[in-house]
Amino acid sequence: MEKILSKGYGASGSLIGGKTLELMQFERNEPKPDEVLIEVLYCGVCHSDLHQVNNDWKNTIYPCVPGHEIIGKISSTGAAVSNFKVGDIVGVGCMIDSCKTCAACNDGEEQFCEGPHGQTMTYNGYWKPDPEFNTFGGYSNNIVAQEKFVMRIPESLDIKSAAPILCAGVTTYSPLKHFGVKPGHQVGVIGIGGLGHMAIKIAKAMGASVTAITTKEEKRNAALELGADQVIISENKDEMETAAAAFDFLLATIPYPFDVNDYIPLLRRRGAIVTVGLLGPYKAPTNNMEVAKLSTTVGGSLIGGTVETQEVLDFCAAHGISPDVQLIDIAEINDAFEKVKDEEVRFRYVIDMSTLKGE
């Protein structure tokens, strides 16, 4: 198969200990008949990029070129592609392919692909890692994706800020939709960062009354500006006790281990708390006595499939929702990683990938 020589910023090993992302060259396969080649225009910086680059999940394949919130322009199409043409502005999220034949894939929930290797991630290869197979993400000049995993970008969305919808947007939209959030519901969003700020906007657009729950007093005004109806500082015992049994649904977007038992008492009878920011164990085991008292649910949610990804793009366009982003040059990516780690970004960095051309 013919190869495409690509360039981007990636890691040859964990950044812990002083390494940085650096400019590198790598090869991609030419598009198959059902694939497209995309020139990357903008790429969001997700906290998952830091986790993967640093091998926090113990599955990273190096070299690792991150980036799974991609807005780009189609450069070429395979002979069997029918839904897109050269020049179309499109998006790619966390996946670029799957088996496409299992029950999950047929339902448009490719994030649960039951094929032999699971879904093909936008970077780091298959969901079930194979050291012999790697994929490279959007911190690069181009990317190849299977047609089904390419999203149409509504014209009303600003392509400079829309990229985070492809991960942060669908990751929060999917559980809000699945658990039936609707007008009249009381929703709490725990953690007001890249995911949390999108969750506030989406839940408000669904008609819910939304409370932002954060450890940081300095985020109170920012959360209100995003549309939250009220704010709880989780380290304030009185505020937490006042909110006992107040919520139908809690969405936890915290990207590091935390104690879910701190939040279970906030749920109403048969309410649910769903974690989307943490891929790993809670800091402490779930107290099932507290869960049973009001028949509440503690669950998790994994990104979203192609159907929901297109849905959330259209939903955001229809409701005038845009991520709050800071546009950066690719040369600023290592500083951006440090600021994401230290929670100093408001609320999502997006890389202008045109700045890679001069590298």
PDB file of C-alpha atoms in Angstrom, residues 245 265 267-271 289-296:
ATOM      1  CA  ALA A 245     -31.110  14.723  47.768  1.00  0.00           C
ATOM      2  CA  PRO A 265     -25.838  11.949  49.021  1.00  0.00           C
ATOM      3  CA  LEU A 267     -28.939  12.388  44.529  1.00  0.00           C
ATOM      4  CA  ARG A 268     -32.700  12.181  44.751  1.00  0.00           C
ATOM      5  CA  ARG A 269     -34.600   8.923  44.864  1.00  0.00           C
ATOM      6  CA  ARG A 270     -33.584   6.844  41.811  1.00  0.00           C
ATOM      7  CA  GLY A 271     -31.158   9.518  40.676  1.00  0.00           C
ATOM      8  CA  MET A 289     -25.468   1.287  51.599  1.00  0.00           C
ATOM      9  CA  GLU A 290     -25.697   4.932  50.528  1.00  0.00           C
ATOM     10  CA  VAL A 291     -26.577   3.857  46.973  1.00  0.00           C
ATOM     11  CA  ALA A 292     -29.310   1.496  48.184  1.00  0.00           C
ATOM     12  CA  LYS A 293     -30.954   4.028  50.519  1.00  0.00           C
ATOM     13  CA  LEU A 294     -32.579   5.870  47.617  1.00  0.00           C
ATOM     14  CA  SER A 295     -32.036   3.268  44.871  1.00  0.00           C
ATOM     15  CA  THR A 296     -29.562   5.516  43.122  1.00  0.00           C
TER      16      THR A 296
END
